[in-house]
Amino acid sequence: MHNIETKWLEDFIALAQSQSFSRAAQLRHVTQPAFSRRIKVLEQAVGVQLVDRDAQPVRLTESGLQFLPVARKVLSQLQGGIKQLSQAGAYLPRINFCAAHALSFTLMPELVQWIRRQEPGFMARTEAANVDVGLSALRKGECDFLLAFHDPQSWVKLDANLFPSCQLGWTRLMPVCKATRHGKPIYQLGVDQDVPYLAYTAEAMLGQAVRERLRSQVGRLSLKKVYETAMAQGLKEMVLAGEGVAWLPELTIKHELESGQIVLCGTEQWVAPLSICLYRAASIEKPMVEKVWQLICQRYQ
């Protein structure tokens, strides 16, 4: 089954009601080309044509008429479920975490589980985001804690009085690639020419750490960028497919390293240490946030 975004369903319902791509796009606050693309993607996801574009005004096909009540029911049930959850959670104080993508599915679940065993009287919410987005949310008071990698050479320096931090551990940012059946790297940094490079986007914190590592070392590497994304998980999938070399946090590829699917493809000079830190805004005064902060500091310091 293809993933279907709720905004596509809302687009489809708006189009059914307005019978006009331009009017529906206005109602959905997007450009008409973008709106048309989203309707097309929805049709591809469900596998049938939902809209008769040749008709004036635009009308739904037979399949579209059958799908319309389904779309309305799905959105209604989803909205109702969210409302029930919100009401159920209203009796517990909520703590909002923001976490780097790579940490949101590795360390974050373990951390929340441990906190709840010590202090079950709260509801936790985690949002995965790039570190710059998380930092902005922390400064604006939109999240209570930010879990992020910290590279002393490249990351933004925060005022410790305004944004105290607690170091939760360490990992390494490693240049890795797919292994041959004999356990050898299919690419070798410093030896091969034009090694296909799977990179982070410019705004990604891990990308900044990699660039600093490359600049700080004397040796020159022959890299040819062939792909980029902000997410380590996306680079990991490309590495597993044998598409090139990427610098990945060791904690995100532990299983693949142990199984021999992925191997280090360069010397230790290209490995960058990364600390894992939890940040909070000192200006936020919430009793539960303070209690959780004290629990974490006692455990890790």
Short mmCIF file of C-alpha atoms in Angstrom, two decimals:
data_model
loop_
_atom_site.label_atom_id
_atom_site.label_comp_id
_atom_site.label_asym_id
_atom_site.label_seq_id
_atom_site.Cartn_x
_atom_site.Cartn_y
_atom_site.Cartn_z
CA MET A 1 0.00 0.00 0.00
CA HIS A 2 1.29 3.46 -0.91
CA ASN A 3 1.59 6.13 1.77
CA ILE A 4 -1.15 8.74 1.38
CA GLU A 5 -0.77 12.14 3.00
CA THR A 6 -3.81 13.68 4.67
CA LYS A 7 -3.25 16.95 2.81
CA TRP A 8 -3.85 15.09 -0.48
CA LEU A 9 -7.23 13.94 0.83
CA GLU A 10 -8.06 17.48 1.89
CA ASP A 11 -7.01 18.69 -1.58
CA PHE A 12 -9.28 16.11 -3.22
CA ILE A 13 -12.28 17.09 -1.09
CA ALA A 14 -11.68 20.79 -1.83
CA LEU A 15 -11.57 20.02 -5.56
CA ALA A 16 -14.77 17.98 -5.37
CA GLN A 17 -16.52 20.87 -3.64
CA SER A 18 -15.23 23.71 -5.82
CA GLN A 19 -15.12 21.83 -9.18
CA SER A 20 -12.20 24.05 -10.14
CA PHE A 21 -8.44 23.47 -9.87
CA SER A 22 -7.72 27.20 -9.54
CA ARG A 23 -10.40 27.79 -6.90
CA ALA A 24 -9.41 24.68 -4.93
CA ALA A 25 -5.76 25.75 -5.02
CA GLN A 26 -6.75 29.12 -3.55
CA LEU A 27 -8.74 27.41 -0.81
CA ARG A 28 -5.75 25.21 0.00
CA HIS A 29 -3.29 28.16 -0.12
CA VAL A 30 -1.00 26.62 -2.74
CA THR A 31 -0.21 27.44 -6.35
CA GLN A 32 -2.32 25.75 -9.00
CA PRO A 33 0.62 23.76 -10.47
CA ALA A 34 1.52 22.45 -7.01
CA PHE A 35 -2.12 21.61 -6.31
CA SER A 36 -2.46 19.76 -9.62
CA ARG A 37 0.69 17.75 -8.87
CA ARG A 38 -0.68 16.72 -5.48
CA ILE A 39 -3.95 15.50 -7.02
CA LYS A 40 -1.92 13.54 -9.58
CA VAL A 41 0.20 11.98 -6.83
CA LEU A 42 -2.98 10.96 -4.98
CA GLU A 43 -4.30 9.30 -8.13
CA GLN A 44 -1.03 7.44 -8.53
CA ALA A 45 -1.19 6.33 -4.90
CA VAL A 46 -4.73 4.91 -5.18
CA GLY A 47 -4.09 3.55 -8.67
CA VAL A 48 -7.09 5.08 -10.47
CA GLN A 49 -8.08 8.35 -12.12
CA LEU A 50 -10.22 10.33 -9.71
CA VAL A 51 -10.84 13.51 -11.70
CA ASP A 52 -12.16 14.14 -15.21
CA ARG A 53 -9.95 17.05 -16.25
CA ASP A 54 -11.61 17.47 -19.66
CA ALA A 55 -15.01 18.28 -18.17
CA GLN A 56 -16.05 21.88 -17.56
CA PRO A 57 -16.53 22.39 -14.71
CA VAL A 58 -14.17 19.71 -13.42
CA ARG A 59 -15.99 16.67 -12.11
CA LEU A 60 -15.09 13.41 -10.42
CA THR A 61 -14.88 10.13 -12.28
CA GLU A 62 -16.91 7.14 -11.11
CA SER A 63 -13.88 6.04 -9.10
CA GLY A 64 -13.59 9.55 -7.69
CA LEU A 65 -17.22 9.52 -6.59
CA GLN A 66 -16.63 6.20 -4.82
CA PHE A 67 -13.46 7.48 -3.18
CA LEU A 68 -14.90 10.80 -1.95
CA PRO A 69 -16.85 9.40 1.05
CA VAL A 70 -13.85 7.23 1.91
CA ALA A 71 -11.58 10.29 2.02
CA ARG A 72 -14.08 12.18 4.17
CA LYS A 73 -14.45 9.25 6.57
CA VAL A 74 -10.68 8.80 6.93
CA LEU A 75 -10.15 12.48 7.76
CA SER A 76 -13.11 12.52 10.14
CA GLN A 77 -11.88 9.46 12.02
CA LEU A 78 -8.35 10.82 12.19
CA GLN A 79 -9.48 14.19 13.52
CA GLY A 80 -11.77 12.49 16.03
CA GLY A 81 -8.98 10.21 17.22
CA ILE A 82 -6.59 13.12 17.67
CA LYS A 83 -9.22 15.02 19.63
CA GLN A 84 -9.79 12.05 21.94
CA LEU A 85 -6.07 11.65 22.53
CA SER A 86 -5.71 15.36 23.24
CA GLN A 87 -8.53 15.20 25.76
CA ALA A 88 -7.06 12.10 27.38
CA GLY A 89 -3.65 13.72 27.61
CA ALA A 90 -4.99 17.00 28.94
CA TYR A 91 -4.78 15.71 32.49
CA LEU A 92 -1.03 15.10 32.27
CA PRO A 93 1.65 17.76 31.86
CA ARG A 94 3.26 17.46 28.44
CA ILE A 95 6.97 17.67 27.76
CA ASN A 96 7.99 18.53 24.22
CA PHE A 97 11.23 17.09 22.90
CA CYS A 98 12.88 18.03 19.64
CA ALA A 99 15.51 15.59 18.38
CA ALA A 100 17.92 15.32 15.49
CA HIS A 101 16.52 12.86 12.94
CA ALA A 102 19.21 10.24 13.59
CA LEU A 103 18.62 10.42 17.35
CA SER A 104 14.83 10.45 17.19
CA PHE A 105 14.69 6.73 16.40
CA THR A 106 17.83 5.56 18.22
CA LEU A 107 18.48 7.22 21.58
CA MET A 108 15.24 9.19 22.00
CA PRO A 109 12.84 6.24 22.59
CA GLU A 110 15.22 4.71 25.14
CA LEU A 111 15.59 8.06 26.92
CA VAL A 112 11.84 8.67 27.16
CA GLN A 113 11.22 5.12 28.40
CA TRP A 114 13.83 5.57 31.12
CA ILE A 115 12.40 8.94 32.19
CA ARG A 116 8.88 7.54 32.38
CA ARG A 117 10.05 4.69 34.60
CA GLN A 118 11.40 7.29 37.01
CA GLU A 119 8.58 9.80 36.62
CA PRO A 120 5.44 8.47 34.87
CA GLY A 121 3.32 11.55 35.51
CA PHE A 122 3.74 13.25 32.14
CA MET A 123 3.04 12.82 28.43
CA ALA A 124 6.02 13.06 26.07
CA ARG A 125 5.93 14.39 22.54
CA THR A 126 8.93 14.16 20.19
CA GLU A 127 9.44 15.98 16.91
CA ALA A 128 12.30 15.03 14.60
CA ALA A 129 13.93 18.03 12.94
CA ASN A 130 17.17 19.47 11.68
CA VAL A 131 19.20 20.94 14.51
CA ASP A 132 18.76 24.54 13.33
CA VAL A 133 14.98 24.08 13.39
CA GLY A 134 15.19 22.47 16.83
CA LEU A 135 17.37 25.28 18.12
CA SER A 136 14.88 27.85 16.86
CA ALA A 137 12.04 25.95 18.58
CA LEU A 138 14.03 25.87 21.83
CA ARG A 139 14.68 29.61 21.69
CA LYS A 140 11.02 30.35 21.02
CA GLY A 141 9.82 28.07 23.81
CA GLU A 142 8.14 25.71 21.34
CA CYS A 143 10.00 22.72 22.79
CA ASP A 144 11.31 21.98 26.27
CA PHE A 145 14.36 19.93 25.34
CA LEU A 146 16.58 19.56 22.28
CA LEU A 147 18.50 16.32 21.75
CA ALA A 148 21.32 16.82 19.26
CA PHE A 149 24.80 15.86 18.21
CA HIS A 150 27.51 18.28 19.24
CA ASP A 151 30.68 18.84 17.26
CA PRO A 152 32.94 21.39 19.01
CA GLN A 153 34.50 22.37 15.67
CA SER A 154 31.37 23.22 13.76
CA TRP A 155 28.27 23.65 15.85
CA VAL A 156 26.71 26.90 17.00
CA LYS A 157 28.08 28.02 20.35
CA LEU A 158 25.26 28.40 22.85
CA ASP A 159 25.36 30.54 25.97
CA ALA A 160 25.50 27.92 28.73
CA ASN A 161 23.66 30.26 31.09
CA LEU A 162 20.71 30.55 28.72
CA PHE A 163 20.85 27.02 27.29
CA PRO A 164 22.39 24.60 29.79
CA SER A 165 23.27 21.18 28.43
CA CYS A 166 23.87 17.66 29.66
CA GLN A 167 26.12 15.29 27.74
CA LEU A 168 24.43 11.90 27.35
CA GLY A 169 27.17 10.06 25.51
CA TRP A 170 29.48 9.84 22.54
CA THR A 171 29.43 8.36 19.07
CA ARG A 172 31.63 8.59 15.98
CA LEU A 173 30.91 10.00 12.54
CA MET A 174 32.42 7.34 10.30
CA PRO A 175 33.12 7.17 6.54
CA VAL A 176 31.52 3.89 5.49
CA CYS A 177 30.47 2.00 2.40
CA LYS A 178 29.01 -1.35 1.44
CA ALA A 179 31.24 -4.39 1.94
CA THR A 180 32.18 -7.01 -0.62
CA ARG A 181 31.29 -10.62 0.10
CA HIS A 182 34.80 -10.94 1.53
CA GLY A 183 34.16 -8.11 4.01
CA LYS A 184 36.29 -5.50 2.23
CA PRO A 185 35.08 -1.96 1.40
CA ILE A 186 33.96 -1.52 -2.20
CA TYR A 187 35.52 1.97 -2.08
CA GLN A 188 38.70 3.06 -0.31
CA LEU A 189 39.21 6.69 0.71
CA GLY A 190 42.63 8.05 -0.11
CA VAL A 191 43.22 5.31 -2.67
CA ASP A 192 40.38 5.32 -5.20
CA GLN A 193 39.74 8.28 -7.50
CA ASP A 194 36.35 9.99 -7.88
CA VAL A 195 34.77 8.05 -5.03
CA PRO A 196 30.97 8.56 -5.24
CA TYR A 197 30.13 10.77 -2.27
CA LEU A 198 26.75 10.60 -0.52
CA ALA A 199 26.50 13.96 1.23
CA TYR A 200 24.37 15.80 3.75
CA THR A 201 22.65 18.99 2.65
CA ALA A 202 24.31 22.27 3.54
CA GLU A 203 22.01 23.05 6.48
CA ALA A 204 22.38 19.63 8.14
CA MET A 205 24.53 19.71 11.29
CA LEU A 206 26.18 16.39 10.41
CA GLY A 207 27.09 17.87 7.04
CA GLN A 208 28.87 20.73 8.81
CA ALA A 209 30.77 18.21 10.92
CA VAL A 210 31.88 16.27 7.82
CA ARG A 211 33.03 19.43 6.05
CA GLU A 212 35.04 20.49 9.10
CA ARG A 213 36.66 17.05 9.26
CA LEU A 214 37.62 17.22 5.58
CA ARG A 215 39.03 20.74 5.98
CA SER A 216 40.96 19.94 9.16
CA GLN A 217 42.91 17.03 7.70
CA VAL A 218 46.00 17.39 5.56
CA GLY A 219 45.27 14.50 3.21
CA ARG A 220 43.10 15.22 0.18
CA LEU A 221 40.32 12.90 -0.90
CA SER A 222 39.04 12.41 -4.42
CA LEU A 223 35.27 12.63 -3.93
CA LYS A 224 32.51 13.08 -6.49
CA LYS A 225 29.17 14.11 -4.98
CA VAL A 226 26.36 12.00 -6.45
CA TYR A 227 23.58 12.40 -3.88
CA GLU A 228 22.59 14.53 -0.91
CA THR A 229 19.92 14.55 1.78
CA ALA A 230 19.53 16.04 5.25
CA MET A 231 18.81 12.66 6.84
CA ALA A 232 21.39 10.07 7.88
CA GLN A 233 18.83 7.30 7.36
CA GLY A 234 18.53 8.22 3.69
CA LEU A 235 22.31 8.10 3.27
CA LYS A 236 22.42 4.76 5.06
CA GLU A 237 19.99 3.23 2.55
CA MET A 238 22.12 4.50 -0.33
CA VAL A 239 25.25 3.05 1.28
CA LEU A 240 23.55 -0.34 1.68
CA ALA A 241 22.66 -0.21 -2.00
CA GLY A 242 26.34 0.27 -2.86
CA GLU A 243 25.83 3.76 -4.26
CA GLY A 244 28.83 5.37 -2.56
CA VAL A 245 30.52 6.53 0.63
CA ALA A 246 28.82 8.46 3.44
CA TRP A 247 29.77 9.68 6.90
CA LEU A 248 27.26 8.11 9.30
CA PRO A 249 26.91 8.20 13.10
CA GLU A 250 28.11 4.88 14.47
CA LEU A 251 25.04 4.42 16.68
CA THR A 252 22.78 4.44 13.59
CA ILE A 253 24.69 1.65 11.81
CA LYS A 254 25.63 -0.58 14.76
CA HIS A 255 23.72 -3.59 13.43
CA GLU A 256 25.06 -3.20 9.89
CA LEU A 257 28.65 -2.91 11.14
CA GLU A 258 28.28 -6.01 13.31
CA SER A 259 26.75 -8.01 10.45
CA GLY A 260 29.44 -6.87 8.01
CA GLN A 261 27.04 -5.21 5.57
CA ILE A 262 28.77 -1.86 6.06
CA VAL A 263 32.47 -1.30 6.75
CA LEU A 264 34.81 1.58 7.48
CA CYS A 265 36.38 2.71 4.21
CA GLY A 266 39.07 5.09 5.44
CA THR A 267 41.64 5.56 8.18
CA GLU A 268 40.88 6.96 11.63
CA GLN A 269 41.94 10.43 10.50
CA TRP A 270 38.59 10.70 8.68
CA VAL A 271 36.54 9.67 11.73
CA ALA A 272 35.02 12.54 13.74
CA PRO A 273 34.00 12.20 17.40
CA LEU A 274 30.53 13.48 18.23
CA SER A 275 29.04 14.03 21.64
CA ILE A 276 25.30 13.66 22.20
CA CYS A 277 23.81 16.46 24.28
CA LEU A 278 20.44 17.39 25.69
CA TYR A 279 19.74 21.13 25.82
CA ARG A 280 17.07 23.12 27.60
CA ALA A 281 16.16 26.79 27.85
CA ALA A 282 16.83 28.11 31.35
CA SER A 283 13.97 30.59 30.95
CA ILE A 284 11.34 27.82 30.78
CA GLU A 285 9.84 27.39 34.23
CA LYS A 286 7.74 24.24 34.28
CA PRO A 287 7.82 22.02 37.37
CA MET A 288 7.79 18.78 35.35
CA VAL A 289 10.51 20.03 32.98
CA GLU A 290 12.69 20.91 35.96
CA LYS A 291 12.05 17.52 37.56
CA VAL A 292 12.95 15.64 34.36
CA TRP A 293 16.06 17.79 33.88
CA GLN A 294 17.29 16.94 37.37
CA LEU A 295 16.68 13.22 36.78
CA ILE A 296 18.68 13.30 33.54
CA CYS A 297 21.55 15.29 35.02
CA GLN A 298 21.80 12.92 37.99
CA ARG A 299 21.96 9.92 35.66
CA TYR A 300 24.54 11.22 33.21
CA GLN A 301 26.77 13.51 35.27
#
